[in-house]
Amino acid sequence: MAAAYLTHHQKVLRLYKKSLRHIESWCIFRDKYRFYACLLRARFDENKHEKDMIKATMMLKAGEEEFWANQHPQPYLFPDSPGGTSYERYECYKVPEWCLDQWHPSEKAMYPDYFAKRELWKKLRVQSWDKEVQQLQNETPADGPKSEALPPARKEGELPPLWWQFVTRSRERPM
Amino acid sequence: MTLIMHSSLLLIFFILVYPLLTTLNPNQQGSNMAGMTKVAVSSAFFISLLPLMIFLNLKTEGIITNWQWMNTQTFDVNISFKFDHYSLIFVPIALYVTWSILEFALWYMHSDPYIDRFFKYLLTFLVAMIILVTANNMFQLFIGWEGVGIMSFLLIGWWHGRADANTAALQAVIYNRVGDIGLIMTMAWFAMNLNSWEIQQIFVLSKNFDLTIPLMGLALAATGKSAQFGLHPWLPSAMEGPTPVSALLHSSTMVVAGIFLLIRLHPLMENNQLALTTCLCLGALTSLFTATCALTQNDIKKIVAFSTSSQLGLMMVTIGLNQPQLAFLHICTHAFFKAMLFLCSGSIIHSLNDEQDIRKMGGLFNIMPATSTYFTIGSLALTGTPFLAGFFSKDAIIEALNTSHLNAWALTLTLIATSFTAVYSFRLVYFVVMGTPRFLALSPINENNPLVINSIKRLAWGSIIAGLIITQNFLPMKTPIMTMPTTLKMAALLVTIAGLLVAMELANMTSKQVKVTPIIPLHHFSNMLGFFPAIIHRLLPKLKLTLGQSAATQLDKTWLEAMGPKGLALAQMTMAKVTNDISRGMIKTYLTIFLLTLILAILPVLL
C-alpha cells in the first residue's frame, strides 16, 4: 500500500538498483559488469538477515554514502527515459484531439465515416460526464485525493471517470 | 574570363535562393522542397567549380559591387562580394559538404512531418554562410554572421518539445551574442576611425593606427562564434539538434565563421604582437581543455563536438602564428572529415534506434561494415595520418609551431592536445566499431539505402584526397621553413603515435577492469567538462540577480520608501517604543521623567 514514507525494504532495493546501474555505467563490458554485479549482490546478501533495525539503518546510510562517492557523473540513461537523448523529442508533434474540430468542412468530407463516429463519441462523452464527476466526488476523501490513480467504473453500463483524456491521448511516437 | 566567373558566382546565389522563394507560395501541395534543395545545392556546387578552375588557371580574383545600399556623403554601405583565394575555395567545399549532408538528411529526417521546413532552414543557413564568406564589407559580413547565429538557434531547437533542446538553443544564442559584442565594437571602431566598412579601405588606411582595440574585439567575436575557451559550452550542448544540423553547422561551417573572420582581416593582425599572442594562447588552451573533456565523454556526438572544438583551438593557434593560409587549409580539410564523422554517427544512431551512448554500442564492424570503415577513415584523417586530408594541414601547423619563436607553453599544450586527439579517436573507434555488441539485437540494421552510403562515400573521397588537391594547386603565401631537426619534423607523428599507444594500453586496462571506478578526481574533471558549465551557468546568473536585488532594495526602495514615509515612520515607532518601554507602569519612573522634563523645560527660562 503506497504511503508517504518509504519502507526500509524499498530503500535497500532502490540503493541496490541504483548501484547496479552505475556499475553498468562504469564497467562497459558485459562480463566484467556481471562479475562486479555478483560481488555487489553478495555484499547485499551477506547482511540481508540483519534483525537489528538500527544497525540495518546505519548500514544503509553507509551504503548510500559509498554510492555517492563512487557514482558515475554521466550514468547511462535510456534514450526515452527522463534525461535521455530522445526524451520528449516528439512532444512538438503531438497535436491535441480538439484540433480535429477546427478542420474545414471540405477536409472533414474526406473522412466521412471517421467524423460521423466521432460525433457519436462526443455525444457519449457529454452524456457520461455528469456521472463521472459524481463518481469522483463520491469517491474522493474529504481532505483531497490520496494519489493520482483514477478509480475504475463501479456500475454496470457506466464508463470510468475521465476516460476521454485517456482514450484521446497522443501516440508515444507521433507519425 | 572575369565575366564568366562573376556570372557563375551570381548564378550560384540565385540557384540557392530559388527554393527559398518557392516556399513563399501559399499552395504548398505536392511541393518537393527537400529533393529540390538537394538538387539546387549539388548544381550550385558544380557551377562553383567553374570559378575555381578559372582562379586556378589565371589567378583571377574579383570584387563585385552590386548595389549602393546606404550611401551618405561621408559613409558608404554597399552590397559587394569579394571572390578571392579564400572564398573561391571555401564555397565549393561548403557546397559539396552541404550536398552530402542534405542527401543524408533526406534519409535521417524522412519520417519528420516538417522535413520541408527543415530543409528550408538548412538552405537559409547555407545562404547566410555564403554571404558571410563572400562579404567584402563588415556590414554584409555581419548580416551573414547574425544569419548563421539565428539559423543555429532555430535548428538546435528543432525538437522544441524537449526542454534540453530549448536550453541548448538559448545557450548558443547567448554565447554568440557575447561574441557579437566584440564584432560590433570592432565595426564601430572602424566606422569611427577609418570611416569605412570596406575591407580594402580598412587595410589601406590602418597602417598608422594602434589596432589593439578592434583586434581584441575580433578575438572576442571569434571566441564566441568558434567556441574558444570561456565561451565554449554552447558547442557540446548544441548536439541536442538533429545530426544533420550538427554535421553542417557545428562542425564544418558555422563554427569556422569566427576563424574565417580572423583570416579575412589577418593583415591587420600581422603587426600587433598582443593580438597574435592572445590568439595563440587562447587557441592552445582551448585545444587542450576541450581535448581533455573529450577523453571521458560517453555520448558519441559530444565526443565529436569536443573534437571540433579542439580543432578550432588549433586553427586559432595557427592564426596566432601568423599563418592564415594554413588555418584556412585546416578549415577546408576539417570540414570533410568532421562532417563525415557526424554523418557516420548519425547513421549508427538511427540504426540503433536513437542510442547515442558508446557504452551501448560495439561490434558494428561486422554489422555495418561500410559505415564503420568510413568512421575509421574519418578518425584517421582527424588524427593526421600521413597523406590523408588532415595530415597536410595539421602537420604543416605543427611544423610551423615548432619552428617559430614563441612561448613554449603554447607549444606544449598544442602537442599534448594532438596526442589527446589520438587518444579519444581511438577510444571512440574501439567502443563503437570493435569488440562485441552491447546493444539490443532486435533492430534490423542495414546499410541498403543509397542516400546514406553515397553521401558518406563522397565525403570519404573528400577526406582522402582534398588535402592533396588543395596543397598541390595553391602555393603558400608565406614561405614555410623547410629545414628543421628530425625530431621537430616528426613531432606531430611521434606525439600522435604516443597517444595511440597510451590509448591502446588504456583500452586494454578497461577490458580487464581491475576495479570498478577509475581515478575519481581526474575522471570527474574531464567528464564534467572541467566543472566550467556547472560553475558559470549558476554563478553568473546568481551574481546578476544579486546585483539586481541590491539595486532594487538599496537604491530604488530606499529612495522611494525609506527616505520618506517608511523611514520616518520607523524612526518614530522606534523612539516611541523605547520611551514606552522605559516606563511600563512604574510610578517612580513616571515621576522621574516628569521631573526631568520639567527641569529641561524650566532651564532655558532660568538661564
Short mmCIF file of N, CA and C in Angstrom, two decimals, chain B residues 445-518:
data_model
loop_
_atom_site.label_atom_id
_atom_site.label_comp_id
_atom_site.label_asym_id
_atom_site.label_seq_id
_atom_site.Cartn_x
_atom_site.Cartn_y
_atom_site.Cartn_z
N ILE B 445 19.47 -3.97 -38.68
CA ILE B 445 20.38 -2.92 -39.11
C ILE B 445 20.85 -3.24 -40.51
N ASN B 446 20.71 -2.26 -41.39
CA ASN B 446 21.24 -2.48 -42.72
C ASN B 446 21.79 -1.18 -43.26
N GLU B 447 22.53 -1.29 -44.35
CA GLU B 447 23.08 -0.10 -44.99
C GLU B 447 22.61 -0.05 -46.41
N ASN B 448 21.36 -0.49 -46.65
CA ASN B 448 20.94 -0.64 -48.03
C ASN B 448 20.56 0.65 -48.68
N ASN B 449 20.35 1.70 -47.91
CA ASN B 449 19.82 2.91 -48.51
C ASN B 449 20.93 3.68 -49.22
N PRO B 450 20.79 3.92 -50.54
CA PRO B 450 21.87 4.60 -51.27
C PRO B 450 22.08 6.03 -50.82
N LEU B 451 21.00 6.68 -50.27
CA LEU B 451 21.16 8.07 -49.84
C LEU B 451 22.27 8.19 -48.81
N VAL B 452 22.27 7.23 -47.89
CA VAL B 452 23.26 7.30 -46.81
C VAL B 452 24.65 6.99 -47.36
N ILE B 453 24.73 5.87 -48.07
CA ILE B 453 26.06 5.37 -48.45
C ILE B 453 26.72 6.32 -49.44
N ASN B 454 25.94 6.84 -50.40
CA ASN B 454 26.57 7.73 -51.39
C ASN B 454 27.06 9.01 -50.76
N SER B 455 26.28 9.54 -49.82
CA SER B 455 26.72 10.81 -49.23
C SER B 455 27.98 10.62 -48.41
N ILE B 456 28.03 9.56 -47.61
CA ILE B 456 29.22 9.37 -46.78
C ILE B 456 30.41 8.99 -47.68
N LYS B 457 30.13 8.26 -48.78
CA LYS B 457 31.23 7.89 -49.68
C LYS B 457 31.87 9.11 -50.31
N ARG B 458 31.00 10.10 -50.69
CA ARG B 458 31.54 11.32 -51.28
C ARG B 458 32.43 12.06 -50.31
N LEU B 459 31.95 12.14 -49.06
CA LEU B 459 32.77 12.82 -48.06
C LEU B 459 34.05 12.05 -47.79
N ALA B 460 33.99 10.73 -47.88
CA ALA B 460 35.21 9.93 -47.66
C ALA B 460 36.24 10.23 -48.74
N TRP B 461 35.76 10.31 -50.00
CA TRP B 461 36.71 10.69 -51.07
C TRP B 461 37.33 12.04 -50.76
N GLY B 462 36.47 12.97 -50.30
CA GLY B 462 36.99 14.28 -49.96
C GLY B 462 38.03 14.20 -48.86
N SER B 463 37.75 13.40 -47.81
CA SER B 463 38.69 13.31 -46.70
C SER B 463 40.03 12.77 -47.15
N ILE B 464 39.99 11.90 -48.17
CA ILE B 464 41.25 11.28 -48.56
C ILE B 464 42.05 12.19 -49.46
N ILE B 465 41.37 12.80 -50.46
CA ILE B 465 42.18 13.49 -51.47
C ILE B 465 42.16 15.01 -51.37
N ALA B 466 41.28 15.58 -50.53
CA ALA B 466 41.16 17.04 -50.53
C ALA B 466 42.47 17.71 -50.13
N GLY B 467 43.10 17.16 -49.10
CA GLY B 467 44.33 17.79 -48.64
C GLY B 467 45.36 17.84 -49.74
N LEU B 468 45.48 16.70 -50.44
CA LEU B 468 46.47 16.62 -51.52
C LEU B 468 46.14 17.63 -52.61
N ILE B 469 44.86 17.67 -53.02
CA ILE B 469 44.48 18.54 -54.14
C ILE B 469 44.75 19.99 -53.81
N ILE B 470 44.34 20.40 -52.59
CA ILE B 470 44.48 21.82 -52.27
C ILE B 470 45.95 22.20 -52.16
N THR B 471 46.74 21.38 -51.49
CA THR B 471 48.15 21.78 -51.34
C THR B 471 48.89 21.72 -52.67
N GLN B 472 48.51 20.78 -53.58
CA GLN B 472 49.24 20.71 -54.85
C GLN B 472 48.96 21.91 -55.72
N ASN B 473 47.75 22.49 -55.58
CA ASN B 473 47.39 23.52 -56.55
C ASN B 473 47.59 24.94 -56.07
N PHE B 474 47.82 25.13 -54.79
CA PHE B 474 47.92 26.51 -54.31
C PHE B 474 49.23 26.71 -53.60
N LEU B 475 49.97 27.73 -54.07
CA LEU B 475 51.25 28.00 -53.45
C LEU B 475 51.04 28.71 -52.12
N PRO B 476 51.87 28.42 -51.12
CA PRO B 476 51.71 29.12 -49.85
C PRO B 476 52.15 30.57 -49.98
N MET B 477 51.44 31.44 -49.29
CA MET B 477 51.80 32.86 -49.38
C MET B 477 53.00 33.19 -48.52
N LYS B 478 53.14 32.48 -47.42
CA LYS B 478 54.32 32.70 -46.59
C LYS B 478 55.21 31.47 -46.73
N THR B 479 56.48 31.69 -46.95
CA THR B 479 57.37 30.55 -47.18
C THR B 479 57.47 29.71 -45.91
N PRO B 480 57.15 28.44 -45.99
CA PRO B 480 57.34 27.61 -44.79
C PRO B 480 58.82 27.31 -44.60
N ILE B 481 59.16 27.12 -43.33
CA ILE B 481 60.57 26.83 -43.04
C ILE B 481 60.80 25.36 -43.37
N MET B 482 61.74 25.12 -44.24
CA MET B 482 61.92 23.75 -44.76
C MET B 482 62.91 22.93 -43.97
N THR B 483 63.85 23.58 -43.29
CA THR B 483 64.89 22.79 -42.61
C THR B 483 64.66 22.86 -41.12
N MET B 484 64.61 21.69 -40.53
CA MET B 484 64.48 21.67 -39.07
C MET B 484 64.99 20.31 -38.61
N PRO B 485 65.32 20.20 -37.33
CA PRO B 485 65.82 18.90 -36.85
C PRO B 485 64.76 17.82 -37.03
N THR B 486 65.21 16.59 -37.18
CA THR B 486 64.28 15.48 -37.47
C THR B 486 63.22 15.33 -36.40
N THR B 487 63.61 15.56 -35.11
CA THR B 487 62.62 15.40 -34.03
C THR B 487 61.48 16.37 -34.22
N LEU B 488 61.82 17.63 -34.59
CA LEU B 488 60.74 18.61 -34.76
C LEU B 488 59.87 18.25 -35.94
N LYS B 489 60.50 17.76 -36.98
CA LYS B 489 59.75 17.40 -38.19
C LYS B 489 58.76 16.28 -37.88
N MET B 490 59.25 15.31 -37.09
CA MET B 490 58.40 14.15 -36.82
C MET B 490 57.54 14.33 -35.58
N ALA B 491 57.60 15.56 -34.99
CA ALA B 491 56.95 15.74 -33.68
C ALA B 491 55.49 15.37 -33.69
N ALA B 492 54.75 15.85 -34.70
CA ALA B 492 53.31 15.58 -34.73
C ALA B 492 53.05 14.08 -34.78
N LEU B 493 53.77 13.43 -35.67
CA LEU B 493 53.57 11.99 -35.86
C LEU B 493 53.92 11.22 -34.60
N LEU B 494 55.08 11.60 -33.98
CA LEU B 494 55.51 10.89 -32.77
C LEU B 494 54.50 11.06 -31.65
N VAL B 495 54.03 12.31 -31.51
CA VAL B 495 53.08 12.59 -30.43
C VAL B 495 51.79 11.83 -30.65
N THR B 496 51.35 11.77 -31.92
CA THR B 496 50.12 11.04 -32.23
C THR B 496 50.29 9.55 -31.95
N ILE B 497 51.44 9.00 -32.35
CA ILE B 497 51.66 7.56 -32.11
C ILE B 497 51.74 7.29 -30.63
N ALA B 498 52.39 8.22 -29.87
CA ALA B 498 52.44 8.04 -28.42
C ALA B 498 51.03 8.01 -27.84
N GLY B 499 50.18 8.97 -28.31
CA GLY B 499 48.81 8.98 -27.84
C GLY B 499 48.08 7.69 -28.17
N LEU B 500 48.32 7.19 -29.38
CA LEU B 500 47.66 5.96 -29.80
C LEU B 500 48.07 4.79 -28.92
N LEU B 501 49.39 4.71 -28.59
CA LEU B 501 49.85 3.61 -27.74
C LEU B 501 49.23 3.71 -26.35
N VAL B 502 49.20 4.95 -25.81
CA VAL B 502 48.58 5.14 -24.50
C VAL B 502 47.12 4.70 -24.54
N ALA B 503 46.43 5.09 -25.63
CA ALA B 503 45.01 4.75 -25.74
C ALA B 503 44.82 3.24 -25.81
N MET B 504 45.69 2.57 -26.54
CA MET B 504 45.54 1.10 -26.65
C MET B 504 45.77 0.45 -25.29
N GLU B 505 46.75 1.00 -24.53
CA GLU B 505 47.01 0.44 -23.21
C GLU B 505 45.80 0.67 -22.28
N LEU B 506 45.22 1.89 -22.37
CA LEU B 506 44.05 2.19 -21.54
C LEU B 506 42.88 1.29 -21.92
N ALA B 507 42.70 1.05 -23.22
CA ALA B 507 41.60 0.19 -23.66
C ALA B 507 41.81 -1.23 -23.14
N ASN B 508 43.07 -1.64 -23.16
CA ASN B 508 43.40 -2.96 -22.63
C ASN B 508 43.02 -3.05 -21.15
N MET B 509 43.37 -1.96 -20.42
CA MET B 509 43.04 -1.95 -19.00
C MET B 509 41.54 -1.95 -18.77
N THR B 510 40.81 -1.22 -19.64
CA THR B 510 39.36 -1.20 -19.49
C THR B 510 38.78 -2.58 -19.71
N SER B 511 39.33 -3.28 -20.68
CA SER B 511 38.76 -4.59 -20.96
C SER B 511 39.10 -5.57 -19.85
N LYS B 512 40.11 -5.23 -19.00
CA LYS B 512 40.37 -6.14 -17.88
C LYS B 512 39.57 -5.72 -16.65
N GLN B 513 39.34 -4.38 -16.48
CA GLN B 513 38.51 -3.84 -15.40
C GLN B 513 38.96 -4.34 -14.04
N VAL B 514 40.15 -3.91 -13.62
CA VAL B 514 40.70 -4.40 -12.36
C VAL B 514 39.88 -3.88 -11.19
N LYS B 515 39.40 -2.62 -11.27
CA LYS B 515 38.47 -2.15 -10.24
C LYS B 515 37.34 -1.40 -10.91
N VAL B 516 36.29 -1.15 -10.11
CA VAL B 516 35.08 -0.62 -10.73
C VAL B 516 35.28 0.79 -11.25
N THR B 517 35.80 1.67 -10.37
CA THR B 517 35.91 3.07 -10.76
C THR B 517 37.36 3.42 -11.05
N PRO B 518 37.61 4.33 -11.99
CA PRO B 518 38.98 4.78 -12.24
C PRO B 518 39.39 5.82 -11.19
#
